[in-house]
mmCIF file of C-alpha atoms in Angstrom:
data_model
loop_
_atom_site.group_PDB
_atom_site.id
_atom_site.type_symbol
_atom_site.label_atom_id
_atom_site.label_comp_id
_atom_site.label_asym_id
_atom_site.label_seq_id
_atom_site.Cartn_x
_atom_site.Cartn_y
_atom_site.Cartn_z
ATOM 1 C CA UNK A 5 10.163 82.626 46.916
ATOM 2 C CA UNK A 6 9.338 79.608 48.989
ATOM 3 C CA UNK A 7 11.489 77.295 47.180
ATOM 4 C CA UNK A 8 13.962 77.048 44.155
ATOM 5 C CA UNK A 9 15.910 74.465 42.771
ATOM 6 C CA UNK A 10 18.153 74.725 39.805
ATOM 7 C CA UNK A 11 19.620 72.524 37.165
ATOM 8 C CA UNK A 12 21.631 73.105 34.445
ATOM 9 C CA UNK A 13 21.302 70.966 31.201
ATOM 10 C CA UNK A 14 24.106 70.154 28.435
ATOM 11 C CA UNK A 15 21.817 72.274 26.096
ATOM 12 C CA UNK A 16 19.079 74.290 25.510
ATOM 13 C CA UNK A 17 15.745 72.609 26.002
ATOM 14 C CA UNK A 18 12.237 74.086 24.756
ATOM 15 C CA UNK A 19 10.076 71.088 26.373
ATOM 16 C CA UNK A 20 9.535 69.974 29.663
ATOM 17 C CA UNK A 21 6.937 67.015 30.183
ATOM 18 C CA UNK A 22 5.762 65.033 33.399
ATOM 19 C CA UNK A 23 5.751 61.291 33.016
ATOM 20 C CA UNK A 24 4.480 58.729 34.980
ATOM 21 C CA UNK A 25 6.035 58.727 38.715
ATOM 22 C CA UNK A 26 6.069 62.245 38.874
ATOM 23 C CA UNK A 27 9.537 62.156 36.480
ATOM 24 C CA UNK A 28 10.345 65.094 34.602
ATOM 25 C CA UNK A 29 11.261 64.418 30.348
ATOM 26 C CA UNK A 30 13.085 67.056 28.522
ATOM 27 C CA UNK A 31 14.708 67.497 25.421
ATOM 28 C CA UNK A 32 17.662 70.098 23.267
ATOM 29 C CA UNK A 33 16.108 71.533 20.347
ATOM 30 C CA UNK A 34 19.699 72.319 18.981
ATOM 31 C CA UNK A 35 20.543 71.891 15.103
ATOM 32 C CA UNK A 36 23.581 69.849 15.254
ATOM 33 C CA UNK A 37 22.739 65.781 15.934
ATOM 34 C CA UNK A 38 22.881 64.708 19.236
ATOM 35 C CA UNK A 39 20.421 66.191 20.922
ATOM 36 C CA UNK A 40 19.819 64.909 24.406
ATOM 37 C CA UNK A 41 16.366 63.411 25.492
ATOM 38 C CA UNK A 42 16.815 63.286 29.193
ATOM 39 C CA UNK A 43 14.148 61.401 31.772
ATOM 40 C CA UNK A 44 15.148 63.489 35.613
ATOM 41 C CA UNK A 45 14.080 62.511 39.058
ATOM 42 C CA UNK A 46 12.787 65.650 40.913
ATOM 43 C CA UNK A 47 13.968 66.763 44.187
ATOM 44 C CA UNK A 48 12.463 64.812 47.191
ATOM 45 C CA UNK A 49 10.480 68.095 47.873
ATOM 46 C CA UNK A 50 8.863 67.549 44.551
ATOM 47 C CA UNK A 51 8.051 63.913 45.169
ATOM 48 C CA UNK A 52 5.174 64.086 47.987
ATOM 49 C CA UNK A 53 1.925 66.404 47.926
ATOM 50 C CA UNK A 54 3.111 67.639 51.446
ATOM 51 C CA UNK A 55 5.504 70.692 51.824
ATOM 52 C CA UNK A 56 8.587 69.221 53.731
ATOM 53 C CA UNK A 57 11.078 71.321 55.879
ATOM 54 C CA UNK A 58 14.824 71.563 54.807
ATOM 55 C CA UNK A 59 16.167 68.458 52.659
ATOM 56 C CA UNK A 60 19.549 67.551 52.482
ATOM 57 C CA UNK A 61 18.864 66.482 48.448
ATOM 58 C CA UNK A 62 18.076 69.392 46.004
ATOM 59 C CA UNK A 63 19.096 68.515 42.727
ATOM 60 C CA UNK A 64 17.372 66.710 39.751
ATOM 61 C CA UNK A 65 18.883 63.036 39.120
ATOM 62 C CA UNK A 66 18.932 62.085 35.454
ATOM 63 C CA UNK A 67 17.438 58.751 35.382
ATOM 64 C CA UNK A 68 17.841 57.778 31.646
ATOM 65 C CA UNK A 69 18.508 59.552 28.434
ATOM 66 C CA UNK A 70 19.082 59.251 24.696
ATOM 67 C CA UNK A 71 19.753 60.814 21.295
ATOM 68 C CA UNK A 72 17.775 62.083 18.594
ATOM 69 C CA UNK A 73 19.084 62.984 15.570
ATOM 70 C CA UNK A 74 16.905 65.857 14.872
ATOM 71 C CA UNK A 75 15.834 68.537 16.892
ATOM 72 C CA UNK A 76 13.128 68.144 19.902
ATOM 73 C CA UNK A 77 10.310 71.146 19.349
ATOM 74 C CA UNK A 78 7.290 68.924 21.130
ATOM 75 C CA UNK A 79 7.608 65.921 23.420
ATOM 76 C CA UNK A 80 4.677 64.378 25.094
ATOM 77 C CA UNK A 81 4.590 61.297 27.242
ATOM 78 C CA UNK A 82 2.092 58.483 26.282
ATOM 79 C CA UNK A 83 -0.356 58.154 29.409
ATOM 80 C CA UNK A 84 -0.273 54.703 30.621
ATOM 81 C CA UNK A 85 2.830 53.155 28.766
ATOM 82 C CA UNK A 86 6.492 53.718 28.991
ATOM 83 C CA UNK A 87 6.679 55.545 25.244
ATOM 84 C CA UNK A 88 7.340 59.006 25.084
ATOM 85 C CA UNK A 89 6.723 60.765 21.402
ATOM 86 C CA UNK A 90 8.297 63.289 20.107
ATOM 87 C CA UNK A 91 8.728 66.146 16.678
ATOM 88 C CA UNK A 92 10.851 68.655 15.055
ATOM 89 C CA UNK A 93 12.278 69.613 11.968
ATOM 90 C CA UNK A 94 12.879 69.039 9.113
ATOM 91 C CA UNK A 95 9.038 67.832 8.562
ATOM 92 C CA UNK A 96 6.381 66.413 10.408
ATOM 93 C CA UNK A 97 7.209 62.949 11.008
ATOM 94 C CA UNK A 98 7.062 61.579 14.404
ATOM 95 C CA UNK A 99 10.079 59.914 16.959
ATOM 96 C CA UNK A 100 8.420 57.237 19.431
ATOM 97 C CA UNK A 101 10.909 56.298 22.162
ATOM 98 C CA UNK A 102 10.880 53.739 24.694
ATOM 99 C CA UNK A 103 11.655 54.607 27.977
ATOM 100 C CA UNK A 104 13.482 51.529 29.310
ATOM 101 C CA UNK A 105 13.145 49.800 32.675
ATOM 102 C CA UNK A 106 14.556 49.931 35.742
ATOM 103 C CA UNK A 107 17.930 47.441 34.240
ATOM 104 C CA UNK A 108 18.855 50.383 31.876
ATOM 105 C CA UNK A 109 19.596 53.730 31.955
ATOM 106 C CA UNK A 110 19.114 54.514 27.476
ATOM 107 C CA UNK A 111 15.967 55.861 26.317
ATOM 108 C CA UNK A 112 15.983 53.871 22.992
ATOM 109 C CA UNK A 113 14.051 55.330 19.558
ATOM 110 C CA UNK A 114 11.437 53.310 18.188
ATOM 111 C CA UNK A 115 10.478 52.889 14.400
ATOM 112 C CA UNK A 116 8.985 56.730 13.781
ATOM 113 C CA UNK A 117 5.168 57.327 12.704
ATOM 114 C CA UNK A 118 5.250 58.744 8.947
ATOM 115 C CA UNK A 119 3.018 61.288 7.307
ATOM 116 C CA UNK A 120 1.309 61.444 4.240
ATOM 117 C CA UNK A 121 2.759 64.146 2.621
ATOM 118 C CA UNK A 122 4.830 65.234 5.070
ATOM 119 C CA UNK A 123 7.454 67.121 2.725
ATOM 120 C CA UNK A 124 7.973 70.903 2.694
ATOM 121 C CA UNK A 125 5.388 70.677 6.008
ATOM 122 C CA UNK A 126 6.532 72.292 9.286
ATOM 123 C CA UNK A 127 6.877 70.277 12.050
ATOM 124 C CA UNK A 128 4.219 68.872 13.602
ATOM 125 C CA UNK A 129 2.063 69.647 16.961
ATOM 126 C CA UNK A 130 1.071 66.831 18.952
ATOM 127 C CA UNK A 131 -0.838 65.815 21.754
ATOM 128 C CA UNK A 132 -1.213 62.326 23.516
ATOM 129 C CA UNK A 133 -4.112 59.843 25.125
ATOM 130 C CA UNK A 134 -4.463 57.047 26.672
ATOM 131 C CA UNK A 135 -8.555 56.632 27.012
ATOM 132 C CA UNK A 136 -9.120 53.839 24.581
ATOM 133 C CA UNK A 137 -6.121 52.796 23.540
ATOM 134 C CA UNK A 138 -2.710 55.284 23.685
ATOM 135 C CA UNK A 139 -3.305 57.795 20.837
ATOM 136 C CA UNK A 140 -1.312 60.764 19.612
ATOM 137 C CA UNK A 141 -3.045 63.743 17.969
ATOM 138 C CA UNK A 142 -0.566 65.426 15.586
ATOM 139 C CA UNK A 143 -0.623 67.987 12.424
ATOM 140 C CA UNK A 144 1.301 70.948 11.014
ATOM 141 C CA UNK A 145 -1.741 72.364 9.655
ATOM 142 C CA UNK A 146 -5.319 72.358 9.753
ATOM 143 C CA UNK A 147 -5.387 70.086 6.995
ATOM 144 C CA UNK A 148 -3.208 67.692 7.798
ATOM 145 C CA UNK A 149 -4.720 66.470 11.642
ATOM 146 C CA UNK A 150 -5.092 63.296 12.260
ATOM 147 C CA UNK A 151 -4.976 60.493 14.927
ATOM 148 C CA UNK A 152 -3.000 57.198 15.245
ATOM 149 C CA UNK A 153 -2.956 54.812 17.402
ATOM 150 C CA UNK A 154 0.769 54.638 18.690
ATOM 151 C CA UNK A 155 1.620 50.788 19.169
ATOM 152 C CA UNK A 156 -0.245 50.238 15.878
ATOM 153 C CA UNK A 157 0.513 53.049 14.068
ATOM 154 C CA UNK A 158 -3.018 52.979 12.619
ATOM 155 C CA UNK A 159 -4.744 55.974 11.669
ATOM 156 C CA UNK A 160 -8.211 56.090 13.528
ATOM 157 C CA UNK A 161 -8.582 59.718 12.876
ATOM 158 C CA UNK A 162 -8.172 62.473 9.835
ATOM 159 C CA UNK A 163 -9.913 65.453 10.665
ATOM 160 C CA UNK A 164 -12.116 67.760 7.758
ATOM 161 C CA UNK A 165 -9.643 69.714 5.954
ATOM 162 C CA UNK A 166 -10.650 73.285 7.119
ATOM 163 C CA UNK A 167 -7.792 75.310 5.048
ATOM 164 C CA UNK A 168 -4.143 75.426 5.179
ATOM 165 C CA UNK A 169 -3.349 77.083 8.289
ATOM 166 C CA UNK A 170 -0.434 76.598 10.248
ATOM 167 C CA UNK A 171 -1.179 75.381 13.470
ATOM 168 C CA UNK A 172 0.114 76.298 17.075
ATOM 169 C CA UNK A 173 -1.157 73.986 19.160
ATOM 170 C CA UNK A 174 -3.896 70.603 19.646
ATOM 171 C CA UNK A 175 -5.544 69.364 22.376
ATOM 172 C CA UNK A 176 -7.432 66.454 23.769
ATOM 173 C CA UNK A 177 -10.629 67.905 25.580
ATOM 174 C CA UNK A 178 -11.700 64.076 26.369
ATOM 175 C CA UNK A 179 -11.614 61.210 24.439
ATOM 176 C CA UNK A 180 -13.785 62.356 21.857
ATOM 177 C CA UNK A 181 -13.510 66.107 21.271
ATOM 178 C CA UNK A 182 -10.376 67.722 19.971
ATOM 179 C CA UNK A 183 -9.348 71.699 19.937
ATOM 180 C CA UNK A 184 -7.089 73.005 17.151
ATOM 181 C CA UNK A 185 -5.497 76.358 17.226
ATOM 182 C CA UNK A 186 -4.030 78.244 14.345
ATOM 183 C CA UNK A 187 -0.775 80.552 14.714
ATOM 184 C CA UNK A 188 -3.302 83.030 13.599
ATOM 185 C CA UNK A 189 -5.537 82.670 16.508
ATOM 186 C CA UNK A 190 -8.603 80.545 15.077
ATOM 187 C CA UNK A 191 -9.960 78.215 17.087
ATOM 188 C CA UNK A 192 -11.783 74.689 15.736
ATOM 189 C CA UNK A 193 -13.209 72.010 17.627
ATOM 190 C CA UNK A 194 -13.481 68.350 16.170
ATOM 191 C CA UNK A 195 -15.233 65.300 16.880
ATOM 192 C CA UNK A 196 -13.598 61.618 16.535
ATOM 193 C CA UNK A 197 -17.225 60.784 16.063
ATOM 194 C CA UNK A 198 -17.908 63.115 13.345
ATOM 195 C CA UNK A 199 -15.117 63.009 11.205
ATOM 196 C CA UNK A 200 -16.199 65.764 8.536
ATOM 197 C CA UNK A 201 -16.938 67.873 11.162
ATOM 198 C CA UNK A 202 -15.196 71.065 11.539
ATOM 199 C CA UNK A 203 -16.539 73.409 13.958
ATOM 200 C CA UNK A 204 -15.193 77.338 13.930
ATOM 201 C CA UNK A 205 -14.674 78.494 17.489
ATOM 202 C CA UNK A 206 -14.488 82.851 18.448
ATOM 203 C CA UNK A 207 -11.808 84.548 16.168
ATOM 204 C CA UNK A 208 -9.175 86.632 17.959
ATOM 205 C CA UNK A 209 -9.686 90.770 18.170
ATOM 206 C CA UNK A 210 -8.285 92.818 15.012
ATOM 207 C CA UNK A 211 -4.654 92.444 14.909
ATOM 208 C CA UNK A 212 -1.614 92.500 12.321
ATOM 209 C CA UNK A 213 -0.966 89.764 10.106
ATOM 210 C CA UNK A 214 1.723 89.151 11.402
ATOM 211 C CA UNK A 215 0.438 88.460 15.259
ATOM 212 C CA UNK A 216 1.627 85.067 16.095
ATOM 213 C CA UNK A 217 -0.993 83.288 19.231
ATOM 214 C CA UNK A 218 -0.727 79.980 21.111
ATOM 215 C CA UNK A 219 -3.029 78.234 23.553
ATOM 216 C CA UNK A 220 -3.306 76.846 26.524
ATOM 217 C CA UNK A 221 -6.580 74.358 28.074
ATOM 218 C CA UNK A 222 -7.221 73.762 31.361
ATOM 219 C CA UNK A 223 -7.793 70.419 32.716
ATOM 220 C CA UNK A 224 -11.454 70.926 35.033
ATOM 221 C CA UNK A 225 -12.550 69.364 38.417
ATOM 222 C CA UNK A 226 -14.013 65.465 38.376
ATOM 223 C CA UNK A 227 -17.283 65.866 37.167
ATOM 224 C CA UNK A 228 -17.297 68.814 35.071
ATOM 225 C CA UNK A 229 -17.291 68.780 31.302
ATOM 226 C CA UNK A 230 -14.520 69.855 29.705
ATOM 227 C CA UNK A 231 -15.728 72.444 27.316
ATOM 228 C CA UNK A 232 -16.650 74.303 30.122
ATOM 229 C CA UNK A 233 -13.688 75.260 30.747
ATOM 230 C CA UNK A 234 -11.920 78.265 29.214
ATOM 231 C CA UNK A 235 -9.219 78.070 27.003
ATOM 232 C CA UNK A 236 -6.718 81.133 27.124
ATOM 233 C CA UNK A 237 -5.248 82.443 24.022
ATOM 234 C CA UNK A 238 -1.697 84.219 24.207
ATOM 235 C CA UNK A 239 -0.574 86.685 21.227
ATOM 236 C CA UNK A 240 2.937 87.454 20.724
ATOM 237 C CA UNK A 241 2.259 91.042 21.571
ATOM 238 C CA UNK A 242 0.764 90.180 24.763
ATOM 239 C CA UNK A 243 -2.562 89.996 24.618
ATOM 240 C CA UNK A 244 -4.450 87.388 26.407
ATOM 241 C CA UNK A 245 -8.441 86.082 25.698
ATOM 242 C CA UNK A 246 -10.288 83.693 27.188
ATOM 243 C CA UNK A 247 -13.129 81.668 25.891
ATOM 244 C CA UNK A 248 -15.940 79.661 26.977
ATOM 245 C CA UNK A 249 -16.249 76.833 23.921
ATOM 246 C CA UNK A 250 -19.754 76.228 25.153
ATOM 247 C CA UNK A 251 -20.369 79.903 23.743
ATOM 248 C CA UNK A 252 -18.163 80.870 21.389
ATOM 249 C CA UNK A 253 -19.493 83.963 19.838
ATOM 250 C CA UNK A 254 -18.038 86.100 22.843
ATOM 251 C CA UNK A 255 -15.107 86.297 24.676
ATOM 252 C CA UNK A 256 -15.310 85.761 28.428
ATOM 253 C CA UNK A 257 -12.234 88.173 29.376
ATOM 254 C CA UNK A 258 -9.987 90.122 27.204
ATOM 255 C CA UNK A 259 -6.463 91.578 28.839
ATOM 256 C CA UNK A 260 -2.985 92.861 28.076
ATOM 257 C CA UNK A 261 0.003 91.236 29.486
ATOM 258 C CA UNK A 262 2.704 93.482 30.952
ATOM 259 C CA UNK A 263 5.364 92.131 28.880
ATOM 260 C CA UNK A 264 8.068 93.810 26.388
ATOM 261 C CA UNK A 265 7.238 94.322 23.128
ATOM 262 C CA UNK A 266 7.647 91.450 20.637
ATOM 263 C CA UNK A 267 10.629 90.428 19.382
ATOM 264 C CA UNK A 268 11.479 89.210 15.845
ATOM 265 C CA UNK A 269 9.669 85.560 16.347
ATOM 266 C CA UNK A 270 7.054 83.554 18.488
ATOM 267 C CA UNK A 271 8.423 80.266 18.598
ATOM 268 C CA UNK A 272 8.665 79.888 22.358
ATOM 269 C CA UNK A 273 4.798 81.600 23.463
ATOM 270 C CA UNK A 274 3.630 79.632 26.533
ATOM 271 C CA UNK A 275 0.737 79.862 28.404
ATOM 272 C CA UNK A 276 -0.963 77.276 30.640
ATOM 273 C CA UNK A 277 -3.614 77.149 33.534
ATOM 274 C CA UNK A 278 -2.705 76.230 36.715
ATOM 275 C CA UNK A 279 -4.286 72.712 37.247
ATOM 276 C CA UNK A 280 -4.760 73.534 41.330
ATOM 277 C CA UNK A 281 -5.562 76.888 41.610
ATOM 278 C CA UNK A 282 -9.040 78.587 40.618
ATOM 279 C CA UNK A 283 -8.156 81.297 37.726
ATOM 280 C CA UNK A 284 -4.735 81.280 37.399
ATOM 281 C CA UNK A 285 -2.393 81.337 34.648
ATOM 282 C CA UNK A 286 0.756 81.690 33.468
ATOM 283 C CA UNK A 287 2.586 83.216 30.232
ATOM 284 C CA UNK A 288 6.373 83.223 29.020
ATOM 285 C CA UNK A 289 8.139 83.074 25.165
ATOM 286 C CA UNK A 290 9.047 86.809 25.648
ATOM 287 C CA UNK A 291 11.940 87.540 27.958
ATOM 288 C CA UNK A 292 14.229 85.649 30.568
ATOM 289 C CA UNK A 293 10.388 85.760 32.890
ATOM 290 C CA UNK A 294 7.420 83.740 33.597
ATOM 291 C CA UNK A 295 4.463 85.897 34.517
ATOM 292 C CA UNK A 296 1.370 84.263 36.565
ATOM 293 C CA UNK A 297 -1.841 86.180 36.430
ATOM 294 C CA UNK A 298 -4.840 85.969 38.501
ATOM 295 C CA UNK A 299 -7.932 86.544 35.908
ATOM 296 C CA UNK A 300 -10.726 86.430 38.172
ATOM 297 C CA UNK A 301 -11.208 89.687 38.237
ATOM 298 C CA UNK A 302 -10.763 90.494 34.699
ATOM 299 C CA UNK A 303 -13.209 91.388 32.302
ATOM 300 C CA UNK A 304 -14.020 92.344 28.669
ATOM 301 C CA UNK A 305 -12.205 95.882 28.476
ATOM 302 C CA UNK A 306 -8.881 94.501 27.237
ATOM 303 C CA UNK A 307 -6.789 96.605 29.760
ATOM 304 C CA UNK A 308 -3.296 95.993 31.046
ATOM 305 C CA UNK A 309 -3.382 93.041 33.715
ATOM 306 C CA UNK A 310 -1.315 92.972 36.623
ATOM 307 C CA UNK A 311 0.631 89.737 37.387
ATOM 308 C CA UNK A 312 0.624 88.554 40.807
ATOM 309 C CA UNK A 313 4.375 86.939 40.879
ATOM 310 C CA UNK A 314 7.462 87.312 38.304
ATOM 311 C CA UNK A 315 10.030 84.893 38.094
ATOM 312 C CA UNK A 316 12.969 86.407 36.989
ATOM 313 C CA UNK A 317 15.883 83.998 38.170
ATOM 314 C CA UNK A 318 16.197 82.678 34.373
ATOM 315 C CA UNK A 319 16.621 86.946 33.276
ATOM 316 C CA UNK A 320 19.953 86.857 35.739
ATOM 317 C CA UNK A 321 21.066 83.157 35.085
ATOM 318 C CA UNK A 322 23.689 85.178 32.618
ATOM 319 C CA UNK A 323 24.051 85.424 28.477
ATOM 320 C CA UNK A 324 22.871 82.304 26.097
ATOM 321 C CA UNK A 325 24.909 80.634 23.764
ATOM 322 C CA UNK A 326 24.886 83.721 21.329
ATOM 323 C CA UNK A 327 25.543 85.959 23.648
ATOM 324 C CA UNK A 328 22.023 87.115 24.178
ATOM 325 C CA UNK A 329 20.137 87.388 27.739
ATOM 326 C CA UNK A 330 18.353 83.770 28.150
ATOM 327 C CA UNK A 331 14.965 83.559 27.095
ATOM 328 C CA UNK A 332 11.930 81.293 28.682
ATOM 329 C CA UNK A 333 11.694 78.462 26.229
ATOM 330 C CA UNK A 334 8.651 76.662 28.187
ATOM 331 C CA UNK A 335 7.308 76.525 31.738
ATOM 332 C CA UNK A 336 4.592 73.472 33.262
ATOM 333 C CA UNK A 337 2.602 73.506 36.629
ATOM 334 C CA UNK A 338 3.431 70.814 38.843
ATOM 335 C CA UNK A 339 0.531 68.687 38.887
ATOM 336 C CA UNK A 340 -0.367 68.218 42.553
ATOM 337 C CA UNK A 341 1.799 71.348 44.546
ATOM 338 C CA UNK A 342 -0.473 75.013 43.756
ATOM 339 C CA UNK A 343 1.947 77.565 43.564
ATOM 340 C CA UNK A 344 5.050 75.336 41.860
ATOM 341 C CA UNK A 345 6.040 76.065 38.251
ATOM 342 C CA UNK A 346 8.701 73.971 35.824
ATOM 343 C CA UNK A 347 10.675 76.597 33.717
ATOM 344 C CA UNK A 348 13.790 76.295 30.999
ATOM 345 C CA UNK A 349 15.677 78.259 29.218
ATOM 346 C CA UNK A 350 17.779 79.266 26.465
ATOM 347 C CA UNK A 351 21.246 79.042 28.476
ATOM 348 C CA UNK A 352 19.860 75.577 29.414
ATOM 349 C CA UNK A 353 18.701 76.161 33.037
ATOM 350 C CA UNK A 354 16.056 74.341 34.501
ATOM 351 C CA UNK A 355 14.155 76.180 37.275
ATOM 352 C CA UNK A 356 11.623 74.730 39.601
ATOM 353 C CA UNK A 357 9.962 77.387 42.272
ATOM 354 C CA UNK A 358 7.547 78.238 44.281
ATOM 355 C CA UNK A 359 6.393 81.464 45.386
ATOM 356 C CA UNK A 360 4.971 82.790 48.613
ATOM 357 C CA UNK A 361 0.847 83.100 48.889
ATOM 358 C CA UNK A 362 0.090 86.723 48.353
ATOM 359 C CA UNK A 363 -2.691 87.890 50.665
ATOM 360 C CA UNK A 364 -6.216 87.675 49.169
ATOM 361 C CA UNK A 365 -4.408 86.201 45.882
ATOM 362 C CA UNK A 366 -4.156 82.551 44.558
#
């Protein structure tokens, strides 16, 4: 490593989101009430583009916090605003909070953002903008996305209904175009512009039913559009695809992560692209470890890829709650330093780290 720091929350936290001033949001996805919604200041390392030498200051500062009543499974910060937005069980509903200014230290809930038929529905996805006017993309299924405006709470958007999948993830590609992913792999892409337009994407190689997959977009350079970029796809038994949305009847890369086999759910599957570095990604939801791959160099053969860095300090943090070893809940990039990575856990650690530049790697 080049750097860790470590913080240990009051609970376990499945979310970790930057806001604006390079703070750090997170949230307890516990059943009980009370669970904590937490805005941290990052180490002064953390704070400026430039690596520093030794600081006397290593430790997160919680800045504000507050309660929610349910649990936290998504949190997403509104661009632009001081709202944050969050989801969870028991259906698909949505918290708005306000984060409040520098007088107070309570992140305070705001009236929530109902859903038509929201009963017996999982918990919803969601995904936030600021382009036009702050908007948050949300659904449990693919029937069921739509758009609102957050302040408002009008409804600018309802997508095609394209079947009753359960979804694992949405994403803003710009301010127009929209990518939905099902827990079964499918990929669709939507237009604000078009709103009976549904538009298949690749489907996911032959696997069991029961294969659970989650995706991850990558945010491109100034100037290039965003469905050029690939979006990775991340199975619960490891396997990994990546796609070129401009041509979606073939994959770009197919590979296997080297990770243990799948455990009894797929709640926590992560994987996200490194926003400063040129092919590189990184995948956790199946042990105490974050793997980052370098998938330059991979092609179409599916083989086993080998990661260029492990973190493993969450695997030896000790047992969770039940008793279990901790498991990677989520991990982020940090938006401006390469090689740093956000990760949390199920004993309620929060990591941040760096790792040393391999030779000829990323």
């Amino acid at each position: 490593y080049r750097d860790l720091h470590t913080f240990e929350l009051q609970a376990p936290t499945r979310l970790i989101e930057w806001a604006r001033g390079s703070r750090v949001c997170v949230a307890g996805y516990g059943q009980s009430d009370g669970n904590e919604i937490l805005q941290l200041i990052p180490p002064p390392t953390l704070l400026t583009k430039e690596t520093q030498g030794l600081c006397p200051e290593r430790d997160f500062k919680v800045e504000c916090g507050g309660f929610s009543e349910r649990p936290v499974y998504s949190l997403k910060y509104v661009p632009d605003t001081s709202l944050l937005v969050t989801s969870g069980p028991p259906d698909s509903s949505l918290q708005v909070w306000q984060v409040s200014a520098e007088d107070s230290d309570v992140i305070k809930s705001v009236s929530p953002i109902a859903t038509e038929n929201d009963t017996g529905q999982s918990w919803a996805k969601i995904a936030t903008i600021s382009a036009r006017a702050p908007w948050v993309l949300h659904g449990s299924r693919l029937d069921r996305v739509q758009i609102t405006e957050v302040e408002s709470r009008k409804n600018v958007y309802t997508a095609a209904s394209g079947g009753s999948e359960e979804l694992s993830g949405l994403a803003f590609l710009d301010c127009n175009t929209l990518l939905l992913c099902c827990a079964s792999g499918r990929l669709c892409l939507a237009d604000v512009r078009q709103p009976q337009s549904l538009v298949e994407g690749v489907s996911v190689p032959s696997a069991p039913c029961s294969e659970q997959w989650c995706m991850g977009t990558r945010h491109g350079a100034q100037g290039l559009e965003p469905s050029s970029q690939p979006v990775a796809r991340l199975s619960s038994r490891g396997l990994l695809t990546l796609t070129d949305l401009r041509k979606t009847s073939e994959f770009l890369a197919l590979a296997k992560a080297r990770v243990p086999s799948p455990g009894s759910g797929a709640e926590f599957l992560c994987v996200s692209w490194a926003p400063a570095l040129e092919g590189c990604l990184a995948i956790s939801g199946f042990d105490g470890t974050v793997h980052v791959y370098d998938t330059q160099s991979w092609d179409s053969s599916g083989r086993e890829a080998e990661p260029i860095f492990v973190h493993k300090g969450h695997a030896f943090g000790g047992a969770g709650g039940s008793g279990d070893p901790p498991l990677v809940t989520v991990h982020t990039w940090h938006l401006q330093k390469p090689r740093t990575l956000l990760s949390a856990a199920s004993d309620g650690s929060l990591h941040v780290w760096d790792w040393v530049q391999p030779c000829g790697k990323c």
